[in-house]
Short mmCIF file of C-alpha atoms and ligand atoms in Angstrom, two decimals:
data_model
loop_
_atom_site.label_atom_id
_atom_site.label_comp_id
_atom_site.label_asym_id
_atom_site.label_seq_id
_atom_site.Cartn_x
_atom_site.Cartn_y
_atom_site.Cartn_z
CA UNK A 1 -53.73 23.44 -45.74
CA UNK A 2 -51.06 21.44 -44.11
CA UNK A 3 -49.06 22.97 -41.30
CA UNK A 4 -45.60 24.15 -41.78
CA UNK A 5 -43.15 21.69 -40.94
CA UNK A 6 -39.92 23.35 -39.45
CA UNK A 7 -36.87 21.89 -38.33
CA UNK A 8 -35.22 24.04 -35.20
CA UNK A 9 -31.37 23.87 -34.56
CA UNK A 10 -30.08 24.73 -30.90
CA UNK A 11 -31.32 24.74 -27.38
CA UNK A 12 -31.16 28.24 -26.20
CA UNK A 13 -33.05 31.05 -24.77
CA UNK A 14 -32.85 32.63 -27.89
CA UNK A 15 -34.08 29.22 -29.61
CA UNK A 16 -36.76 29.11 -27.24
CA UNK A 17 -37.82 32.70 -28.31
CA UNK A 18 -37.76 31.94 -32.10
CA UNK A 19 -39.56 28.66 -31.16
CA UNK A 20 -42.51 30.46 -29.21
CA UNK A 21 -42.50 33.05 -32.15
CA UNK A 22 -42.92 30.03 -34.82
CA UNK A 23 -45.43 28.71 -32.77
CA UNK A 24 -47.79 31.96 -33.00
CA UNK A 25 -48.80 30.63 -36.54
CA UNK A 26 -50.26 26.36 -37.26
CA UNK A 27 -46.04 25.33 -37.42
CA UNK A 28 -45.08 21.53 -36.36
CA UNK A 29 -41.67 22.30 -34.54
CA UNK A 30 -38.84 19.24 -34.45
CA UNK A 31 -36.31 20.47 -32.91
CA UNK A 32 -32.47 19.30 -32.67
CA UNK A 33 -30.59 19.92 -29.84
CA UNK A 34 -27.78 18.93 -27.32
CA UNK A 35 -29.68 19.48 -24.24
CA UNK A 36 -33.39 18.91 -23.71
CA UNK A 37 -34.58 22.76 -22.96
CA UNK A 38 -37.71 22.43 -21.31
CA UNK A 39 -39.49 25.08 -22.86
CA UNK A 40 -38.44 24.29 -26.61
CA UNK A 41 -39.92 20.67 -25.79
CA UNK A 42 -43.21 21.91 -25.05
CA UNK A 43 -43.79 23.42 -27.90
CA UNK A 44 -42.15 20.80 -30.32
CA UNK A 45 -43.73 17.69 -31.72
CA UNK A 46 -40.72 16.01 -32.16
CA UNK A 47 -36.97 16.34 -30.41
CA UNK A 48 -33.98 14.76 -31.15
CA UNK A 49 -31.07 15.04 -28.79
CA UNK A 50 -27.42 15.34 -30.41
CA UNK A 51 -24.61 17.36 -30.58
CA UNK A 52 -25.32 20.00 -33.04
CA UNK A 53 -22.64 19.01 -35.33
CA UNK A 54 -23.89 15.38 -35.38
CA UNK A 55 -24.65 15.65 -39.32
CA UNK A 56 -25.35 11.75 -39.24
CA UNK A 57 -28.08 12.22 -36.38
CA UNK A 58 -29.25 15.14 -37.84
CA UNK A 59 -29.41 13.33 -41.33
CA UNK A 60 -31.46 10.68 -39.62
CA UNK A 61 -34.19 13.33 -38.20
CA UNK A 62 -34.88 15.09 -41.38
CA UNK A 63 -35.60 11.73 -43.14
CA UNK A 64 -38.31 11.05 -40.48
CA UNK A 65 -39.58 14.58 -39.94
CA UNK A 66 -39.24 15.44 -43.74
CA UNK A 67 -39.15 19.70 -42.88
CA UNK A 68 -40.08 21.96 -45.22
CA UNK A 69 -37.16 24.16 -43.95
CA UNK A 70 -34.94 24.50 -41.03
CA UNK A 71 -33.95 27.55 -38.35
CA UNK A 72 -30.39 27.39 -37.29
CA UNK A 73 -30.09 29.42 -34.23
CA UNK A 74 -26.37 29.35 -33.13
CA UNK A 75 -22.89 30.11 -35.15
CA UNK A 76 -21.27 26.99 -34.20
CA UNK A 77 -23.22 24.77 -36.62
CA UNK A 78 -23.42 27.37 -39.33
CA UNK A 79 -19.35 27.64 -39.04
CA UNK A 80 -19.63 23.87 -39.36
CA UNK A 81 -21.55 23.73 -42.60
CA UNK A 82 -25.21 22.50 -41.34
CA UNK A 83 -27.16 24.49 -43.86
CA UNK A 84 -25.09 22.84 -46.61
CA UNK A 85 -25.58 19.82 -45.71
CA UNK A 86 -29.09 20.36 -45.33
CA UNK A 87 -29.34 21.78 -48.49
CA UNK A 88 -27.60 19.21 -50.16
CA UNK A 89 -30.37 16.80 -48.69
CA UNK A 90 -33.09 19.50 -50.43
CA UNK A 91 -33.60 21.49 -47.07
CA UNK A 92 -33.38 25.08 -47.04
CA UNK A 93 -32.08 27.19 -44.18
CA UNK A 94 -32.55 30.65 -42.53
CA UNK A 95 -28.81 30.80 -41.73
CA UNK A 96 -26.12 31.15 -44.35
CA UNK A 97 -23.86 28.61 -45.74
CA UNK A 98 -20.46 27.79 -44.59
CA UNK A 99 -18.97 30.38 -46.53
CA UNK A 100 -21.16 33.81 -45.78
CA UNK A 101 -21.08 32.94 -42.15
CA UNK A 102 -17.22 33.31 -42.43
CA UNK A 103 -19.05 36.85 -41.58
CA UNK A 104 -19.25 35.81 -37.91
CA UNK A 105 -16.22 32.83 -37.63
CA UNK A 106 -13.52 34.99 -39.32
CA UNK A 107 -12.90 38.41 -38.42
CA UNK A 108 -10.00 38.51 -40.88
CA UNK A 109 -12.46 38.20 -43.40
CA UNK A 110 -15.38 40.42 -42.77
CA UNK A 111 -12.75 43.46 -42.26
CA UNK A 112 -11.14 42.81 -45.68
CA UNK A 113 -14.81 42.30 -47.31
CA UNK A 114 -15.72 45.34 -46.02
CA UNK A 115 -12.43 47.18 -47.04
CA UNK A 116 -12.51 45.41 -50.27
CA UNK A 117 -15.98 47.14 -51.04
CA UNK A 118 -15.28 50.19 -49.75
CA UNK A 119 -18.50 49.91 -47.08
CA UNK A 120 -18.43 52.55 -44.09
CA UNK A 121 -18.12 52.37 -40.34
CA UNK A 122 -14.47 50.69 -40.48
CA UNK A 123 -11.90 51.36 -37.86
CA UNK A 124 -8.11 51.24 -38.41
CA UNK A 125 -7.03 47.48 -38.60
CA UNK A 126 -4.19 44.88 -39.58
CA UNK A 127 -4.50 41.30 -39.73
CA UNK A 128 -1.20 39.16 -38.86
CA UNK A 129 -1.19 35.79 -39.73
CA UNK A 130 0.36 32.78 -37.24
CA UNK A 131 3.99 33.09 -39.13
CA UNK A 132 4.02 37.10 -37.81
CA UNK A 133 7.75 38.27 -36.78
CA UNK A 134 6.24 39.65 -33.13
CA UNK A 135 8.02 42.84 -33.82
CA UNK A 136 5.69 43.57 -36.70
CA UNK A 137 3.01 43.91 -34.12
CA UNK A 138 4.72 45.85 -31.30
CA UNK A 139 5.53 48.29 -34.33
CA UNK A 140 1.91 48.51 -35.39
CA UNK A 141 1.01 49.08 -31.65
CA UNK A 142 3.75 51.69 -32.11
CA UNK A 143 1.61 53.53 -34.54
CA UNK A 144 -1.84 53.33 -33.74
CA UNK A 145 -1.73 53.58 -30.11
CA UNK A 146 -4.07 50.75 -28.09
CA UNK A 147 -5.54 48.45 -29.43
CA UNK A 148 -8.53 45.40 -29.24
CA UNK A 149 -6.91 42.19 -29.85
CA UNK A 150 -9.46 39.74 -31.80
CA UNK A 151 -9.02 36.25 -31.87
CA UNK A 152 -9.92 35.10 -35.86
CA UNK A 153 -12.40 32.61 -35.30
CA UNK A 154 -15.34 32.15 -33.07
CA UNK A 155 -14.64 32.57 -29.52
CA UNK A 156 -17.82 31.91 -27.53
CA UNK A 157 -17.55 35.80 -27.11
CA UNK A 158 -14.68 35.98 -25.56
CA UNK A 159 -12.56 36.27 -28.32
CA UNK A 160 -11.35 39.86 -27.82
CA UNK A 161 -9.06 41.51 -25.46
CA UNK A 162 -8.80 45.48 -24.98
CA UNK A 163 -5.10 47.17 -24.12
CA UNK A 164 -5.58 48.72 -21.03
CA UNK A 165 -8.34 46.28 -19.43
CA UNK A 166 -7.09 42.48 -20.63
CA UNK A 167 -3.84 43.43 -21.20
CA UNK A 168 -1.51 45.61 -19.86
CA UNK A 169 1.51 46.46 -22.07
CA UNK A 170 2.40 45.56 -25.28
CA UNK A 171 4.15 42.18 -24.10
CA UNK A 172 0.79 41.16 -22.39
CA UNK A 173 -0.32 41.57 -26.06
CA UNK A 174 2.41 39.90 -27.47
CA UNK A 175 2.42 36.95 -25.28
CA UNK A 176 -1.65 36.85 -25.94
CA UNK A 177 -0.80 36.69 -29.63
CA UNK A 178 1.83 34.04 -29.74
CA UNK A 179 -0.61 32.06 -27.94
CA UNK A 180 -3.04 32.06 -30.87
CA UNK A 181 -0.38 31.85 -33.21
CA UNK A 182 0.33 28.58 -31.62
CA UNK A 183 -3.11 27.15 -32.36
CA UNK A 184 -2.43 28.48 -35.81
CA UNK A 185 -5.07 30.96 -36.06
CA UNK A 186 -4.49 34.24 -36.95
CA UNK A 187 -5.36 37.89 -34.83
CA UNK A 188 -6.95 41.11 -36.14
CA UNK A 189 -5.61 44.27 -33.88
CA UNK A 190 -7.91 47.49 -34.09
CA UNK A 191 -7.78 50.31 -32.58
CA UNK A 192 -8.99 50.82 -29.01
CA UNK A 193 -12.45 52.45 -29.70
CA UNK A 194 -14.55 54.29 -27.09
CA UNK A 195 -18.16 54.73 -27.42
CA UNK A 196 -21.36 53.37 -26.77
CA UNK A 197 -22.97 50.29 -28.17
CA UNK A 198 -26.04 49.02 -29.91
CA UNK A 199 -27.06 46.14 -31.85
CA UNK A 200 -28.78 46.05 -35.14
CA UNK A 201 -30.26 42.57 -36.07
CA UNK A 202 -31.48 42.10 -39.69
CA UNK A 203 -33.62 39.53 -41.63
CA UNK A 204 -31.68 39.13 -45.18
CA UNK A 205 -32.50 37.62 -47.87
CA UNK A 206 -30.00 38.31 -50.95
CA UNK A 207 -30.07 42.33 -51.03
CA UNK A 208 -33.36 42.99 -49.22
CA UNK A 209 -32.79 43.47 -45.63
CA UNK A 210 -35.42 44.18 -43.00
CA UNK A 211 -34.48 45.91 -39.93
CA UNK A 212 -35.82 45.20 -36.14
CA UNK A 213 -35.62 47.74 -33.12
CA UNK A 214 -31.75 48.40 -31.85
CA UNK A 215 -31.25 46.66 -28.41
CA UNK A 216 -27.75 47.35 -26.23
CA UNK A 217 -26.91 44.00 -24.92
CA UNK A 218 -24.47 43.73 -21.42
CA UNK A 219 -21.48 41.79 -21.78
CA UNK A 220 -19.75 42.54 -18.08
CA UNK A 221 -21.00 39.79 -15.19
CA UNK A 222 -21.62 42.54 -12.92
CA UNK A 223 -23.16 45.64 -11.94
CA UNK A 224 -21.77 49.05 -13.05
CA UNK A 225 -20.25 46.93 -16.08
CA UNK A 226 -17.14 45.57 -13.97
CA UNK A 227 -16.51 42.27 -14.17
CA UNK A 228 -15.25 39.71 -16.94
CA UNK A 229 -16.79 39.14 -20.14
CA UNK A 230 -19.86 37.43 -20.64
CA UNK A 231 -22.26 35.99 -23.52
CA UNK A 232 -24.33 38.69 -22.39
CA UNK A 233 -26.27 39.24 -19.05
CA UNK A 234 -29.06 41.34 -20.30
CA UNK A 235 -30.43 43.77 -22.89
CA UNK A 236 -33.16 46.38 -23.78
CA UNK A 237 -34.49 48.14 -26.06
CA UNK A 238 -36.93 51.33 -25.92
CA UNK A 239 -40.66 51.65 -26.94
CA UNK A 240 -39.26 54.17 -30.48
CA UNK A 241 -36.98 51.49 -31.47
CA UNK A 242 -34.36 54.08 -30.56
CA UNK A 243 -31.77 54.07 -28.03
CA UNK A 244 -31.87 57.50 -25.69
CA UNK A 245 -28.50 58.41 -27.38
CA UNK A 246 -28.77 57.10 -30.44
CA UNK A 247 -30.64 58.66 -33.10
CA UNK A 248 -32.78 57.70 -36.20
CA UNK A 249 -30.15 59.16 -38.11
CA UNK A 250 -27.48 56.88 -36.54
CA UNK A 251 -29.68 53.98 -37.16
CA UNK A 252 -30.08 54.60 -40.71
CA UNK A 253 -26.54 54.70 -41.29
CA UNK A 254 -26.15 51.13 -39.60
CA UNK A 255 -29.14 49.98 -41.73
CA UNK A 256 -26.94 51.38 -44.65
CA UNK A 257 -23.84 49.67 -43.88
CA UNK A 258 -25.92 46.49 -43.14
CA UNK A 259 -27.94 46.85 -46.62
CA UNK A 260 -24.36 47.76 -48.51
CA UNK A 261 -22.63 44.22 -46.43
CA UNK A 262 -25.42 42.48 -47.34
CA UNK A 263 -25.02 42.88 -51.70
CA UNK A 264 -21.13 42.66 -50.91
CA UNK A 265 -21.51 38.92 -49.75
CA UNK A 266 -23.77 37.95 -52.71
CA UNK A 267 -20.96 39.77 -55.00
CA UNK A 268 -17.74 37.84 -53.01
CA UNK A 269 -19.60 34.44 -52.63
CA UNK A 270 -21.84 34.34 -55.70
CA UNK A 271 -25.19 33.16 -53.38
CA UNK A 272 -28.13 35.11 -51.66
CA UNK A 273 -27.05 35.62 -47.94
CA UNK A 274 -30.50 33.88 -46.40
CA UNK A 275 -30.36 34.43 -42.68
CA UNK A 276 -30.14 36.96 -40.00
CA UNK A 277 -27.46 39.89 -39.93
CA UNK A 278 -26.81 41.05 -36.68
CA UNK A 279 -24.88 44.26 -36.89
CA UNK A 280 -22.74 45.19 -33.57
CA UNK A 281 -22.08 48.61 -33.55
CA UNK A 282 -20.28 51.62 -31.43
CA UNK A 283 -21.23 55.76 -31.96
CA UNK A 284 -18.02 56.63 -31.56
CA UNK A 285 -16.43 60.31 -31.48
CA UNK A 286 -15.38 59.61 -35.02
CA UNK A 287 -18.39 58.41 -36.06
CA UNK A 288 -20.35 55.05 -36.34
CA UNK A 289 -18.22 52.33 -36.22
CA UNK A 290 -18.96 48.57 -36.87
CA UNK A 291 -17.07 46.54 -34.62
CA UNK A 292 -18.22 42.47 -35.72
CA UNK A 293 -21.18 40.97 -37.44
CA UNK A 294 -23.21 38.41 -35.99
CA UNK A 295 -24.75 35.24 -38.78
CA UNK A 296 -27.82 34.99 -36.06
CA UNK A 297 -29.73 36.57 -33.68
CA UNK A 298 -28.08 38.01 -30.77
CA UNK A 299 -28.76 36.12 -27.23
CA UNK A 300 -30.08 37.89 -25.22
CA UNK A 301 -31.18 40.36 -28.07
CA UNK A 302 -33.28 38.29 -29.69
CA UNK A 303 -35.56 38.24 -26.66
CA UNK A 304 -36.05 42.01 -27.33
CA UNK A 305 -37.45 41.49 -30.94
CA UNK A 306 -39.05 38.40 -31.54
CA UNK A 307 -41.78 39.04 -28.94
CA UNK A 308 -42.67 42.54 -30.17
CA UNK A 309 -43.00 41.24 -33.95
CA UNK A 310 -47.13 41.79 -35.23
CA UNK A 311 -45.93 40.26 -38.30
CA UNK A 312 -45.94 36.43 -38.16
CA UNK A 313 -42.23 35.17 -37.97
CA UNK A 314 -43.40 32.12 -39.90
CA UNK A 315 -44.18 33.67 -42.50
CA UNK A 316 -40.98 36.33 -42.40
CA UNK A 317 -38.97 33.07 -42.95
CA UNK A 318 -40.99 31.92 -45.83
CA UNK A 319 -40.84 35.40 -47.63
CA UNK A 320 -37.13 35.36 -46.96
CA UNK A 321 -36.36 31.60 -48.13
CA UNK A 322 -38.61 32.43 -50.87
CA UNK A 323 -36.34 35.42 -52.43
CA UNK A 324 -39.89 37.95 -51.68
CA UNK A 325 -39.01 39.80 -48.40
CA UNK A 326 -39.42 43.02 -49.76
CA UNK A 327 -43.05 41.94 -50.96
CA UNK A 328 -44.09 41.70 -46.84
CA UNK A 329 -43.76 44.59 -44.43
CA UNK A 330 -42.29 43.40 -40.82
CA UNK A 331 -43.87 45.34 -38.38
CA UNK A 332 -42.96 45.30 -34.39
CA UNK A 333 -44.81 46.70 -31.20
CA UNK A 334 -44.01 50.07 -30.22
CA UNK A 335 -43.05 48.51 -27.05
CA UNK A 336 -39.66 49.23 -24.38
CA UNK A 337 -38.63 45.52 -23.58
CA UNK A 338 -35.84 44.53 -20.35
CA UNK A 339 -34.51 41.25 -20.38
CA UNK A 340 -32.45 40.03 -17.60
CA UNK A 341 -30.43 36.57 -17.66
CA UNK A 342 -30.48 34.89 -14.51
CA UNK A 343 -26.75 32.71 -14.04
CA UNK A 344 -25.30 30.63 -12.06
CA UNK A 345 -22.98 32.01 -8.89
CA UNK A 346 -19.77 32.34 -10.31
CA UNK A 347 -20.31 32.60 -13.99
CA UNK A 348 -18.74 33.46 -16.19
CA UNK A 349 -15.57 31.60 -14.28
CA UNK A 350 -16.39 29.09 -12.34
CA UNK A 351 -20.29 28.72 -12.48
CA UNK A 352 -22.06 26.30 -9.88
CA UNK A 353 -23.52 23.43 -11.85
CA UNK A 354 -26.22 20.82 -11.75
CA UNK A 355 -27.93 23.15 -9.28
CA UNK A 356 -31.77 22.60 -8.95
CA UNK A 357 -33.78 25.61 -9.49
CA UNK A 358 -37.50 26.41 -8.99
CA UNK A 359 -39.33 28.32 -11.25
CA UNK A 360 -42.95 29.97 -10.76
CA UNK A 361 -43.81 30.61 -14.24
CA UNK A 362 -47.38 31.35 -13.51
CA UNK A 363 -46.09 34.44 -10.90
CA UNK A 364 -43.88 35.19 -13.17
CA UNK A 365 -46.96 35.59 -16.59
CA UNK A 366 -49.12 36.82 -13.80
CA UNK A 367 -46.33 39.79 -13.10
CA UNK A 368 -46.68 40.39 -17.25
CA UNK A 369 -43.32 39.15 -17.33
CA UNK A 370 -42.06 35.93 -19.91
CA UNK A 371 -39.25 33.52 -19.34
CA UNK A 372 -37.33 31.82 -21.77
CA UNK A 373 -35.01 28.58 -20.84
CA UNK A 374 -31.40 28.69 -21.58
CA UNK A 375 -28.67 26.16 -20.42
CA UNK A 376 -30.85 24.64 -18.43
CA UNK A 377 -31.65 21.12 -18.49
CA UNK A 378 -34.69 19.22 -17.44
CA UNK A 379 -33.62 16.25 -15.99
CA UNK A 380 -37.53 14.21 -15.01
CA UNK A 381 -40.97 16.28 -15.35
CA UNK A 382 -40.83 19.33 -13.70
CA UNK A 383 -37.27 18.98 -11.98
CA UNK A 384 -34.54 21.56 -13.35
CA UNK A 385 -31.09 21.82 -13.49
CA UNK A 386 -28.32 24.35 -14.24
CA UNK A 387 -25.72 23.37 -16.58
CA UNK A 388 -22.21 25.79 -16.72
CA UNK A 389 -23.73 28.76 -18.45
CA UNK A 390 -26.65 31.53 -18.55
CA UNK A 391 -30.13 29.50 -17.55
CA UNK A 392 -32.67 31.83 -17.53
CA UNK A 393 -33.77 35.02 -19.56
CA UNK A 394 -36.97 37.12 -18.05
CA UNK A 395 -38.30 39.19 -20.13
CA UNK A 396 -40.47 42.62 -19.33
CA UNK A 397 -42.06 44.26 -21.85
CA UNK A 398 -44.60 47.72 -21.59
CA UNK A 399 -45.39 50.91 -23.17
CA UNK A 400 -42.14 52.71 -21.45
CA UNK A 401 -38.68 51.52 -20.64
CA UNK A 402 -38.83 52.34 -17.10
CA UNK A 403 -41.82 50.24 -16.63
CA UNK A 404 -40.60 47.43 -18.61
CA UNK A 405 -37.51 47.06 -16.37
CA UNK A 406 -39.94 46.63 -13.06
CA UNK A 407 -41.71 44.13 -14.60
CA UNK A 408 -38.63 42.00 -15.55
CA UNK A 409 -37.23 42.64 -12.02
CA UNK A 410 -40.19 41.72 -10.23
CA UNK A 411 -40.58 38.77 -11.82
CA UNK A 412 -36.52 37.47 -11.52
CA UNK A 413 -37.60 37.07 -8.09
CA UNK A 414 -39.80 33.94 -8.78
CA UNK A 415 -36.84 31.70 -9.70
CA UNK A 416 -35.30 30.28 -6.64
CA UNK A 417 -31.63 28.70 -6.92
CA UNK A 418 -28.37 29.26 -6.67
CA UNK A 419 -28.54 32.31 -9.63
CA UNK A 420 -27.28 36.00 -9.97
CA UNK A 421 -28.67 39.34 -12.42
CA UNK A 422 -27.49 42.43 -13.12
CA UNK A 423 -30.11 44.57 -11.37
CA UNK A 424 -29.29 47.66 -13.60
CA UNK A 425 -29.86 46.51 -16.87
CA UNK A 426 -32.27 49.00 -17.85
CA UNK A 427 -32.47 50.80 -15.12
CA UNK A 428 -33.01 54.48 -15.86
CA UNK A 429 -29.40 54.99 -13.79
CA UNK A 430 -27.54 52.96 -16.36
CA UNK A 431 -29.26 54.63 -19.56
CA UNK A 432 -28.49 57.92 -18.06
CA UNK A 433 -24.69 56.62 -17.70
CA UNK A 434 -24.49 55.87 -21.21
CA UNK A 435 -25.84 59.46 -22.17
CA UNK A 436 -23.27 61.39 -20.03
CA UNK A 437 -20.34 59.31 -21.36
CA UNK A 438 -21.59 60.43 -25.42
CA UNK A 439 -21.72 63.70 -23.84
CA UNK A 440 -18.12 63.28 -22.10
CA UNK A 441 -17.10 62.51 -25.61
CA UNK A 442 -18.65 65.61 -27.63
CA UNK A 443 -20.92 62.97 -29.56
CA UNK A 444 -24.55 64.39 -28.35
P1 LIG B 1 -16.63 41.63 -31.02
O1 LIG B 1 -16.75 40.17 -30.74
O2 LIG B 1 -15.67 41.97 -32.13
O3 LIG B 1 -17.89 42.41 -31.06
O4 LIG B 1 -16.02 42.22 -29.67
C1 LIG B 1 -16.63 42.00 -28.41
C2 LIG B 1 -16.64 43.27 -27.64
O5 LIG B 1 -15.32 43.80 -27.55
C3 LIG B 1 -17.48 44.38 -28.27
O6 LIG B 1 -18.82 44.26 -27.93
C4 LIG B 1 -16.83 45.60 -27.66
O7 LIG B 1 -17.31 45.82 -26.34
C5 LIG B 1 -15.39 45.22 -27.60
N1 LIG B 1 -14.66 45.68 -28.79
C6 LIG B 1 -14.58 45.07 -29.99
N2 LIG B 1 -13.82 45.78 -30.86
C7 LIG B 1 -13.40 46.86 -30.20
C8 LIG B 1 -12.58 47.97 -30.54
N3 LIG B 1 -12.01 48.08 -31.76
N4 LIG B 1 -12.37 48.91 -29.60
C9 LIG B 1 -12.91 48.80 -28.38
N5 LIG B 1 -13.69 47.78 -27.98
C10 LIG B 1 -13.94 46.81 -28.88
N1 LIG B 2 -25.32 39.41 -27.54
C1 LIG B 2 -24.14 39.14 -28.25
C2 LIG B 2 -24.20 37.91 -29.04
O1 LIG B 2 -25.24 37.31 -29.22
O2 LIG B 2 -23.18 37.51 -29.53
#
């Protein structure tokens, strides 16, 4: 039988990951992306260089690599319509359309979906649009107490700003608002939540979902979570597909909310959400919360998944883009993983760039550790390069969590450049940190 022909979208770490995980089964990988990622080329037959929202490039490369479906791995493309244009040229996507990944590019709309059909897990919330009277908000503020002030649209993940850590007072939020207003977008205020939290990443495929393990992901650049905001400077996940404080019974209840959001966008939008649903969530005092969907697999998260799945990831896709998920059962390792993103001093603000860096990947296999490339680029054979954001994700993975985060800290000591990690991610310190503050709260 011929191979699989699949068309890749991004250039990523977590790319990388879903292209190694393709490339467990006979798959021919083309993949499209801005910057050439070393380890994505390796395993591709074909790459084509473009901005991501290049539909005419990208219109070019399907006619000459003719795939028999495409992987779109981050938001901005899906927010741009690539999967339907792609389906308009006959190629179908894991990633949803334009309109169902409104579930990721507009917060306004995934909290009135998920009002609108009555679905769990929702914190109090108003959404003011850019022609707001200010005093409309200072009154809401009035009400509910602090809030989290969300940007609309997609924000690179650093769309949000909490009352008491971003912003001070209630003109620090005000003057944060007007700004947005200004760029006419709108703003979604919450209320300040306090909790601990996980992610929950699903494979979906019209209303059959299929959960993988929960990972908690690291958004603060530094140790002790201090620090600004980040894309996310490590995750793990634990060998039960648990979290030490949270529960199977917790995890249910996200599946449940997840399974419920999943039948609501095939109601609202009239189409089978195809893609991945990744679920963030926070165990709150009052209960599980969900505090933003994802359209695609979290980065770093998806490092803690893809490489514990037994069942091929080729042939997940298929099932999924088929309509038959249900029909295959996705099974993962019982396995802890630890991954750690190496950056670039002085990310996330002002990162050191078009730094070499040396990597000993054979030290690093030899140490049972993996590496996946991120925004990296490989300027001639062999000679790397940082570019302005997260390069590169090491990966530990073992029968215990404990073990798992040696392994991945062992081996970030085989890159050599001008980089920083978050030692602790992992660490049996920070887990224990995260129980005592559930504890704090009355949760466990
Ligand atoms: P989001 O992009 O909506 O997930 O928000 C990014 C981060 O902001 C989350 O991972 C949380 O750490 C934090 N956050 C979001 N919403 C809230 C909220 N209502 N209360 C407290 N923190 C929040
Ligand atoms: N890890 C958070 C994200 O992928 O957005």
């Amino acid at each position: 039988m011929a191979e699989d022909r699949v068309l890749l979208v991004g250039q990523g770490a977590r790319e990388h990951a879903i292209a190694k995980a393709l490339k467990k089964s006979e798959v021919d990988l083309f993949s499209f992306m801005k910057a050439k990622n070393p380890g994505i080329a390796k395993l591709s037959t074909k790459v084509k260089l473009a901005k991501l929202n290049d539909f005419e490039a990208l219109g070019e490369f399907i006619k000459d690599v003719q795939p028999d479906f495409a992987v779109i791995g981050p938001e901005n493309p899906l927010a741009d319509g690539i999967v339907d244009f792609l389906l308009e040229k006959g190629v179908k996507s894991i990633g949803p359309t334009k309109s169902a990944a409104r579930m990721e590019s507009s917060k306004s709309f995934t909290r009135d979906l998920l009002t609108k059909y009555n679905i769990p897990g929702q914190p109090e919330y108003r959404i003011f649009a850019p022609d707001t009277v200010l005093i409309e908000i200072s009154e809401y503020i009035a009400k509910v107490g602090k809030v989290a002030v969300k940007r609309d649209g997609l924000a690179g993940g650093k769309g949000v700003k909490l009352m008491g850590e971003h912003l001070q007072n209630v003109e620090e939020v005000l003057d944060f608002c007007q700004e947005v207003f200004a760029k006419g977008e709108a703003i979604v205020l919450e209320e300040l939540l306090v909790g601990e939290e996980f992610s929950l990443q699903c494979f979906v495929s019209g209303e059959d979902i299929s959960p993988s393990p929960i990972a908690q992901d690291h958004k603060r650049a530094y140790e002790g979570d201090t620090g600004p905001n980040t894309g996310g400077m490590g995750s793990y996940s634990a060998e039960d597909h648990l979290l030490p404080f949270i529960s199977a019974e917790i995890v249910e209840e996200a599946k449940e909310i997840i399974q419920q959001t999943a039948k609501a966008i095939k109601q609202e939008t009239g189409s089978d959400y195809i893609g991945i649903l990744y679920g963030g969530f926070m165990l709150t005092a009052n209960g599980l919360i969900i505090l933003e969907y994802n359209a695609r697999f979290g980065d770093p998260e998806a490092m803690n998944i893809l490489p514990l799945l037994k069942t091929p990831l080729l042939d997940i896709f298929k099932a999924m883009i088929e309509k038959k998920l249900s029909k295959i059962k996705v099974e993962f390792a019982k396995k802890a993983t630890v991954c750690k993103y190496l950056v670039p001093e002085g990310y996330p603000i002002s990162p050191k760039k078009e730094e070499p860096i040396e990597v000993d990947v054979e030290k690093i296999i030899k140490e049972g550790a993996d590496l996946f490339y991120s925004s990296v680029s490989e300027v001639e054979p062999g000679k790397i390069i940082t570019t302005t954001s997260r390069a590169i994700a090491i990966i530990g993975i073992a029968d215990k969590l404990a073990k798992a985060e040696e392994i991945a800290e062992k081996a970030t000591s085989y890159v050599k450049g001008p980089l920083f990690h978050r030692k602790d991610v992992g660490t049996k310190e920070l887990v224990q940190k995260r129980i005592d503050h559930l504890k704090e709260l009355n949760v466990l």
